[in-house]
Coordinates of C-alpha atoms in Angstrom, one line a residue:
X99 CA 102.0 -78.2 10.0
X100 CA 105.1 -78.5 12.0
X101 CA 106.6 -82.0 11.1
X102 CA 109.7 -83.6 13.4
X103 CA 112.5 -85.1 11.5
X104 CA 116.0 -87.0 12.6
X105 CA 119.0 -87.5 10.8
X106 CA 121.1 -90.4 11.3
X107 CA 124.7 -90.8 10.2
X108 CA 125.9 -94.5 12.0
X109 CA 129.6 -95.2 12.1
X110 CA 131.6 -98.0 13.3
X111 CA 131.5 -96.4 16.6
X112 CA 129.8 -93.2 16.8
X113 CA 126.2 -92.1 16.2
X114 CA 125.7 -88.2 14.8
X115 CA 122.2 -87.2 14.7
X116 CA 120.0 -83.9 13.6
X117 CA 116.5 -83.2 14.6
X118 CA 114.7 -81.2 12.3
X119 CA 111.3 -79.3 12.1
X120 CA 110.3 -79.9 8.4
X121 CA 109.7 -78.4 6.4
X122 CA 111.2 -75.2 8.0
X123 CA 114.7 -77.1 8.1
X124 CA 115.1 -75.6 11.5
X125 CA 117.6 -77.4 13.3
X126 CA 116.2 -77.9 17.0
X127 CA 119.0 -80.3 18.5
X128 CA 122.4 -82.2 17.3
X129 CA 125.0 -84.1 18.5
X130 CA 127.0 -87.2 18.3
X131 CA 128.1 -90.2 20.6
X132 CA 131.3 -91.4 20.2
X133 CA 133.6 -94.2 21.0
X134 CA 130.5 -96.8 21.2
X135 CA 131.2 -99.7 23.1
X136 CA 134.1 -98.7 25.3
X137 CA 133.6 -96.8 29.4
X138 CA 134.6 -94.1 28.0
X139 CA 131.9 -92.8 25.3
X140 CA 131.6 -89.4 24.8
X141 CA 127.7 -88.1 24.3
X142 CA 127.6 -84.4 23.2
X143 CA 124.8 -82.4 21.5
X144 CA 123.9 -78.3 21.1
X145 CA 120.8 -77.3 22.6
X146 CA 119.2 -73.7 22.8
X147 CA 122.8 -72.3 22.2
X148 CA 124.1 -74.2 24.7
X149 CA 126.7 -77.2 24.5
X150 CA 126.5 -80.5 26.8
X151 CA 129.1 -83.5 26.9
X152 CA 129.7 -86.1 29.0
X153 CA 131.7 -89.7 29.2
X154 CA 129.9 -92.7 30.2
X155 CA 129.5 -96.4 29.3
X156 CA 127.7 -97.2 25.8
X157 CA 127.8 -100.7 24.9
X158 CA 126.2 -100.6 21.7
X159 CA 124.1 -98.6 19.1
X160 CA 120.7 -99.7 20.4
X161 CA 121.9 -98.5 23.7
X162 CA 123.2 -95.1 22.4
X163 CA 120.1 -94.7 20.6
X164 CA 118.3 -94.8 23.2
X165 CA 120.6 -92.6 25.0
X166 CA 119.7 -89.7 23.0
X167 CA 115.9 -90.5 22.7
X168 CA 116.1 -90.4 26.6
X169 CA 117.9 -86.9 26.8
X170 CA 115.2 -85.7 24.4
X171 CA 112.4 -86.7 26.5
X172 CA 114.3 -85.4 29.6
X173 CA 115.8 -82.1 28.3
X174 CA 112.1 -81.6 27.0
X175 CA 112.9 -81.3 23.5
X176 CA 110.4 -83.5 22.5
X177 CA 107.8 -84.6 25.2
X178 CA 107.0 -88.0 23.3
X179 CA 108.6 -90.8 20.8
X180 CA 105.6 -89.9 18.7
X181 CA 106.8 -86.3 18.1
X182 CA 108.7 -88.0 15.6
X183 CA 107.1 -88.7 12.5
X184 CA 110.6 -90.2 10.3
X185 CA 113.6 -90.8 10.5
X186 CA 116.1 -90.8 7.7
X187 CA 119.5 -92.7 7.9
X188 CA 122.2 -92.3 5.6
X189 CA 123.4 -95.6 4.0
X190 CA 126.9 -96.2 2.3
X191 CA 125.9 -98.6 -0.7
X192 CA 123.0 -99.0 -2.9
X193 CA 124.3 -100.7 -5.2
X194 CA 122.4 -101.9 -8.4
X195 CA 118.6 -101.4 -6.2
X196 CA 118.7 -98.0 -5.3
X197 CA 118.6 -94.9 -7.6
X198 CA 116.8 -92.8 -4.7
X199 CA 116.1 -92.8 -1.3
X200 CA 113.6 -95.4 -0.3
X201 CA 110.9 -96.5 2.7
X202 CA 112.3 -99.0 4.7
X203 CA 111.0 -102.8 5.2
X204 CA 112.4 -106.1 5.4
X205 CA 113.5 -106.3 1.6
X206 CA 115.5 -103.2 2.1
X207 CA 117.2 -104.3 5.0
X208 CA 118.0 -107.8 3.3
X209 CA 119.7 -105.5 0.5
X210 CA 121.4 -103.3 3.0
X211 CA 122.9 -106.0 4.9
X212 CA 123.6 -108.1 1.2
X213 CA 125.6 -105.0 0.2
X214 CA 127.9 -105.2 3.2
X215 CA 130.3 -107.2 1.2
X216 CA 130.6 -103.6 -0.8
X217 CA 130.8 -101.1 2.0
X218 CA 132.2 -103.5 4.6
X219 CA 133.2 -100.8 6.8
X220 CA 129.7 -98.8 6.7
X221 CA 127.2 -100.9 5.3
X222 CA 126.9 -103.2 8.8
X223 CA 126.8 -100.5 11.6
X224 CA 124.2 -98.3 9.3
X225 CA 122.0 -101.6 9.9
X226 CA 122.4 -101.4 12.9
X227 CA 121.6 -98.2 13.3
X228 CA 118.1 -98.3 11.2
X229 CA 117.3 -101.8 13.6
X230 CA 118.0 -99.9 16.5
X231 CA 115.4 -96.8 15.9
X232 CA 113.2 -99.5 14.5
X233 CA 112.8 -100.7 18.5
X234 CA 112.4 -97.7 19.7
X235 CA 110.4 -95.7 17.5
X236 CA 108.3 -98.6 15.6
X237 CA 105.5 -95.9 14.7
X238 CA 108.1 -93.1 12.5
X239 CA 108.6 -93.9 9.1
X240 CA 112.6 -95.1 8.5
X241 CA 114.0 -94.0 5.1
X242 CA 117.2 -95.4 3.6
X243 CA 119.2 -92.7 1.8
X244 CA 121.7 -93.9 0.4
X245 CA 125.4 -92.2 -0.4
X246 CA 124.8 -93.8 -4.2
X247 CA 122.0 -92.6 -5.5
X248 CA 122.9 -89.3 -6.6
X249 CA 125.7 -90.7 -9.3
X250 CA 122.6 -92.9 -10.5
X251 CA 123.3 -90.5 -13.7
X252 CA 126.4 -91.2 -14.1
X253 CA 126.9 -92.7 -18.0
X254 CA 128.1 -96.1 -18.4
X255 CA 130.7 -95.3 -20.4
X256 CA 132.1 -93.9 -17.2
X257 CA 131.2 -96.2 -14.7
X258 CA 132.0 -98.8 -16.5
X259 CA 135.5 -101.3 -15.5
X260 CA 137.6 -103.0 -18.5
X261 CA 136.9 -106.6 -16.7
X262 CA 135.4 -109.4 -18.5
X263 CA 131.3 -108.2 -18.5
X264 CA 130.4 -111.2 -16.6
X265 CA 131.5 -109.7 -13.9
X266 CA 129.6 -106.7 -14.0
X267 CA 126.6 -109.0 -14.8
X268 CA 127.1 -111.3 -11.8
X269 CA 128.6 -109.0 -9.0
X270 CA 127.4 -105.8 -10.0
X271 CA 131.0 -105.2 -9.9
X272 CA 131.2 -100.7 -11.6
X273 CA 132.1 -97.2 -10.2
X274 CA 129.2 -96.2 -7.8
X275 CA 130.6 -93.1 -6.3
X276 CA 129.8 -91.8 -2.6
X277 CA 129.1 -88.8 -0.6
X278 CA 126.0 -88.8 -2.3
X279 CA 124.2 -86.2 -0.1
X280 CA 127.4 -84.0 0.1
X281 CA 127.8 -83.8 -3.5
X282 CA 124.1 -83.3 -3.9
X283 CA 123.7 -80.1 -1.2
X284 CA 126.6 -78.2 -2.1
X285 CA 125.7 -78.8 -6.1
X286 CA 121.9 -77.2 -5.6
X287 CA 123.2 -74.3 -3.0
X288 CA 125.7 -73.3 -5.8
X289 CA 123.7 -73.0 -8.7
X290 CA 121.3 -71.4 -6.0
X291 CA 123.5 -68.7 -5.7
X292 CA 124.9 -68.8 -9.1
X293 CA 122.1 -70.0 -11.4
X294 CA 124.7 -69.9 -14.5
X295 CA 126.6 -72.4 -13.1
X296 CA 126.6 -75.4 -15.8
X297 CA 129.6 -77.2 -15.6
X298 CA 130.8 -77.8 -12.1
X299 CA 133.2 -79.4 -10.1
X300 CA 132.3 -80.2 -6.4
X301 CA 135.1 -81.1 -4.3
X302 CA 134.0 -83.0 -0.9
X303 CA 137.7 -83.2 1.0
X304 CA 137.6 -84.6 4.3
X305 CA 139.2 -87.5 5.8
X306 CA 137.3 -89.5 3.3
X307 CA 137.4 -87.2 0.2
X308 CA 135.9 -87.4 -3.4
X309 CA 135.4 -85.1 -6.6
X310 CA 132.1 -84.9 -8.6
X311 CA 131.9 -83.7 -12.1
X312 CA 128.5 -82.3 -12.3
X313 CA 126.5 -81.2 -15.8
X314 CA 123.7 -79.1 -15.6
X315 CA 123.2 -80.2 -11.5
X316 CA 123.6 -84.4 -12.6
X317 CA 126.7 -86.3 -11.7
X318 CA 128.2 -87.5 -14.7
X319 CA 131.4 -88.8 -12.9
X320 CA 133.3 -89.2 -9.5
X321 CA 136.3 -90.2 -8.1
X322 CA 135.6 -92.9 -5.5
X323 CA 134.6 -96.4 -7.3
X324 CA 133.0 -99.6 -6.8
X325 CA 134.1 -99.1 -3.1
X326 CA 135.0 -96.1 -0.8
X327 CA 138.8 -96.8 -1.4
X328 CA 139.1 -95.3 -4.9
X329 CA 140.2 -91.9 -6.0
X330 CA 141.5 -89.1 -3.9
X331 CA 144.5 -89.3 -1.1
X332 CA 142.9 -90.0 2.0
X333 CA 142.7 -89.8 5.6
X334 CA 144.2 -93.3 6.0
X335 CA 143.0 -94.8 2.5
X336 CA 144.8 -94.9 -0.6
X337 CA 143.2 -94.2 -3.3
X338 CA 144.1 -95.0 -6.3
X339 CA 147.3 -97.6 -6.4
X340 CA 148.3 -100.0 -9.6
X341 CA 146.4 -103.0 -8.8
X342 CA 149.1 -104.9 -9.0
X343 CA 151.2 -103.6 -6.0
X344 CA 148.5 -105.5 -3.9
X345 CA 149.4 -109.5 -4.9
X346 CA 152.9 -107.9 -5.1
X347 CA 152.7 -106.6 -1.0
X348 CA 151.0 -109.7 -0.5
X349 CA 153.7 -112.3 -1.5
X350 CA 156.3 -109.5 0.2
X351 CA 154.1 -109.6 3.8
X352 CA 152.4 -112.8 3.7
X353 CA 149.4 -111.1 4.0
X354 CA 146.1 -112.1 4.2
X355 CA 143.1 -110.7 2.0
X356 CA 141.8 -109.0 5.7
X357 CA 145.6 -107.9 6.4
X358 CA 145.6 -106.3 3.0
X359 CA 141.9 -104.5 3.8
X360 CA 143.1 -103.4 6.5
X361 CA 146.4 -102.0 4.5
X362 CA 145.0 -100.2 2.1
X363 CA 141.9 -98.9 4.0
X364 CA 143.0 -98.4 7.9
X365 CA 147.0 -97.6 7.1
X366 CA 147.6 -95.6 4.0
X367 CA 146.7 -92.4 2.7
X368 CA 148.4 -89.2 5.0
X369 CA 148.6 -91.1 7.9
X370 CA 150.8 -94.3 5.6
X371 CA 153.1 -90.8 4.0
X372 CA 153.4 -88.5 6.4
X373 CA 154.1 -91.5 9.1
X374 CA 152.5 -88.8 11.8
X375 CA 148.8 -88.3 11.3
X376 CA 145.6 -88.7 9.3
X377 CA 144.3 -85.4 10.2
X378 CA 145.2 -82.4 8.0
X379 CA 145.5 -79.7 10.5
X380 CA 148.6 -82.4 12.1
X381 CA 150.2 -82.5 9.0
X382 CA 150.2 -79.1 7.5
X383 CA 151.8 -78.3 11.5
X384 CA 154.4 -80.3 11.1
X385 CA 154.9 -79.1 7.5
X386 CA 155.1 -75.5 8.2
X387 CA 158.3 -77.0 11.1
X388 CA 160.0 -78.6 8.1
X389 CA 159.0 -82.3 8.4
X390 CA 159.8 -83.3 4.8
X391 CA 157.6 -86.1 5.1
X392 CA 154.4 -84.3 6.0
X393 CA 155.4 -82.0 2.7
X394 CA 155.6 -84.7 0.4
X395 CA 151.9 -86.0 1.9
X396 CA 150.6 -82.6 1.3
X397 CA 151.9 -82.4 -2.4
X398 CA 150.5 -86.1 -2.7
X399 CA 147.1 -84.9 -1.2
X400 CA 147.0 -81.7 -3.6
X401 CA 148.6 -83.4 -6.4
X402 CA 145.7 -85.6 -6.8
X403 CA 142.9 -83.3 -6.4
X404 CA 144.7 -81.1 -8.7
X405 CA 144.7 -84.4 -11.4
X406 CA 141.2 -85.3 -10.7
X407 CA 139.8 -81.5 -11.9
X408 CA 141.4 -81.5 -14.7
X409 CA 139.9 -84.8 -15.5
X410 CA 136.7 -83.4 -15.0
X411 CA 137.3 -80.3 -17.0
X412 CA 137.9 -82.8 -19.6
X413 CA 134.5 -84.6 -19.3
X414 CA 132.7 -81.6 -18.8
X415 CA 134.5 -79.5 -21.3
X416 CA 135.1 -76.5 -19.7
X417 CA 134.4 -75.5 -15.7
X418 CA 132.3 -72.4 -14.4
X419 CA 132.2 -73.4 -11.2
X420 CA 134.9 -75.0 -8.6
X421 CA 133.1 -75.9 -4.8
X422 CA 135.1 -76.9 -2.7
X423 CA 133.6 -78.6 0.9
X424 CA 134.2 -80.7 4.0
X425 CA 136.4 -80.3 6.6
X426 CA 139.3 -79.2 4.6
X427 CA 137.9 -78.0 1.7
X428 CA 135.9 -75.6 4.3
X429 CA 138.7 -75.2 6.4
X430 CA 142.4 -75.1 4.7
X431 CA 143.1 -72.1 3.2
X432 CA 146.7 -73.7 2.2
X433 CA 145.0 -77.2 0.4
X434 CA 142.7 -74.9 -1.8
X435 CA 145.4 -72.7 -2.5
X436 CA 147.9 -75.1 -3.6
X437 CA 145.2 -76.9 -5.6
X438 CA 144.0 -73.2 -7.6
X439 CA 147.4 -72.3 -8.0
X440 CA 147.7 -75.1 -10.5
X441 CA 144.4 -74.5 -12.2
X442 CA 145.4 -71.0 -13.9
X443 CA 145.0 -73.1 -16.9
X444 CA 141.4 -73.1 -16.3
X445 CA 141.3 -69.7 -15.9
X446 CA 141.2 -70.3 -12.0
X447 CA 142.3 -67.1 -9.8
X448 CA 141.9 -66.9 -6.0
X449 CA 142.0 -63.9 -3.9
X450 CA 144.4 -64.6 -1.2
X451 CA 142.2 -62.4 1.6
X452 CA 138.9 -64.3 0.5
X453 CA 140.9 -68.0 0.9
X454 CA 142.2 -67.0 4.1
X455 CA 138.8 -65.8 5.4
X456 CA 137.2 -69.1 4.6
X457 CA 134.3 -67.2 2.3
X458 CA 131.9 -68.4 0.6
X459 CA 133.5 -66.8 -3.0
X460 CA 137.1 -66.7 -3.1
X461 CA 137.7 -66.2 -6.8
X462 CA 139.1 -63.2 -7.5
X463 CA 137.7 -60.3 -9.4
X464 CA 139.6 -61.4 -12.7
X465 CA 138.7 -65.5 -12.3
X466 CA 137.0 -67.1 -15.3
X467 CA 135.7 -69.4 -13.4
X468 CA 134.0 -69.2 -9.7
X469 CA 135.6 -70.8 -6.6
X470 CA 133.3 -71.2 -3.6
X471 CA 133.2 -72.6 -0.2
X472 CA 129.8 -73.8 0.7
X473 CA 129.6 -75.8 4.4
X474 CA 128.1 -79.2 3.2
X475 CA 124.7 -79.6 4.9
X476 CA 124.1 -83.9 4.5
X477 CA 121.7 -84.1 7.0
X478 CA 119.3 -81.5 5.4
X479 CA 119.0 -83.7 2.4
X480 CA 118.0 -86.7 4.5
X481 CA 115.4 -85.0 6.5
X482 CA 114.4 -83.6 2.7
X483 CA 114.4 -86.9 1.6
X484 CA 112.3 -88.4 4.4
X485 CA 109.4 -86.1 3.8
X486 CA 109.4 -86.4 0.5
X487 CA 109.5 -90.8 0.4
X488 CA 107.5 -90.9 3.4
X489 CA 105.1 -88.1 2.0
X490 CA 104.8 -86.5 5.1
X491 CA 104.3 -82.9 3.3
X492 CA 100.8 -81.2 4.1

């Protein structure tokens, strides 16, 4: 039986969305509104080959959502709401409740929106986003997927901080890790293509970027923390800083604990180094013309990634397999380069042709270790995980 399916990703201003038949995991339609609550919101999606945009006015997500619902119905993608049995929407924090994707009701909400105070920058608008379907389909089951659960396996020993314990014990406060459904798809395609893959390292490196240490396809460690803002060089995030630059900056600035938020999380990273751009593609251009500064980001960048597999070599105790993912881990032939060029250790070898072609094994013929490139597929593990929590499968 042929089983309808959306995927929702809900950002601070943009709504991306998948509609799946299930459990075929044929994508019918997808596309994304951007720049909610400005005149000038963009509303694209791919439809039978065929790409549509346009600008118009979106206030806010309910009224985006039901943008798209519309153009469904009037594209005749879908001839009724009903066609859609569940919808799945990907949630930043789970915190201490959720080791797995869950049905939706008002206890999980209450959590969702108590959780915001972790994910402060996702957590609020991904509410909004399940309240918004909620109105408008109030027959399809909603599932909360959340970008936790998959580093639920992840051993205390490693997710634990050197605080006092109370504070663990009253806030909950440990390394959750995130990019859950990233790290989780481009884990079970590789052992799917390599089933004697056992130690692994997945690499999701985008503007928001993180590294997974995986044993025998179960997290045992990641780079981003208790919030999105640890680990990797970012976008415009940090990563990881001494703590103590931030009371330091803040006595400096007169900042507040907002202004620093704002610092560390809207400022920083390659856009705060390079002083030109948060996106890669800007900054390796300017590179390759001889900006100095957009060099130093890059080494910065690589530097780090380069420091967090070798970590994870450690905790694994070897590596057989390196994935790389995300927009530049797909895309930059230059980032993974300069990142395997450093892993020889490892017994890490690239061939040049395969990098530059983007494929899906670039390791060459001599590498002790394989080096792929798989296209991270998020959304297929939320329409997975709806039919599976909302047992929807015949």
């Amino acid at each position: 039986m042929m089983t309808k399916i959306m995927a929702i990703n809900s950002g601070s201003s943009s709504l991306k969305f998948k509609l799946f038949i299930m459990p075929e995991e044929t994508v019918i339609t997808e596309g994304i509104v951007e720049r909610i609550g400005s005149v000038d919101a963009i509303f694209s999606f791919k439809y039978a080959g065929e790409k549509n945009s346009r600008t118009t006015t979106i206030k806010d997500h309910q009224q985006a959502v039901q943008l798209v619902l519309d153009t469904l119905i009037k594209q005749e993608i879908i001839k009724s709401y009903d066609e859609i049995a569940g919808v799945g929407h990907r949630i930043s924090h789970g915190g201490t409740y959720y080791q797995d994707a869950t049905l939706i009701d008002e206890a999980v909400e209450a959590h969702i929106d108590e959780l915001s105070t972790l994910s402060p920058l996702h957590n609020p608008v991904n509410l909004i986003g399940i309240q918004s379907f909620e109105k408008v389909l109030p027959t399809a089951k909603q599932v909360a997927i959340f970008d936790t659960s998959f580093h639920h396996t992840i051993p205390e020993k490693n997710y634990m901080y050197a605080l006092p314990y109370r504070y663990y014990e009253e806030y909950g406060i440990r390394r959750y890790g995130f990019h859950g459904p990233s790290h989780q798809y481009v884990s079970e395609k590789a052992i799917s293509l390599n089933p004697a893959t056992h130690k692994m390292i997945t690499c999701h490196i985008g503007s928001g970027a993180s590294i997974a240490a995986i044993l025998e396809g179960k997290s045992i460690n990641t780079s981003m923390g208790f919030t999105p803002l640890a680990g990797l060089v970012m976008g415009t995030r940090t990563g990881d800083i001494d703590p103590q630059i931030i009371p330091f900056i803040q006595e400096k600035e007169g900042l507040d604990a907002q202004g620093i938020k704002d610092l560390l999380n809207k400022k920083s990273g390659l856009l705060g180094l390079s002083g030109i751009s948060n996106d890669c593609r800007d900054i390796e251009a300017a590179a390759s013309s001889g900006n100095s500064r957009a060099q130093l980001a890059l080494d910065v960048f690589a530097h780090q990634i380069i420091h967090y597999i070798g970590a994870y070599a450690a905790d694994l105790n070897g590596l057989d397999t390196l994935v790389f993912t995300a927009g530049v881990g797909e895309h930059s032939a230059s980032i993974r380069k300069m990142v395997c060029d450093s892993l020889t250790y490892l017994g890490v070898k690239i061939d040049e042709s395969k990098n530059q072609d983007n494929a899906l094994s670039i390791e060459s013929a001599d590498s002790k270790v394989k080096v792929m490139v798989i296209p991270t597929d998020e959304e297929v593990i939320i329409a997975r995980d709806v039919m599976r929590v909302a047992q929807l499968e015949k």
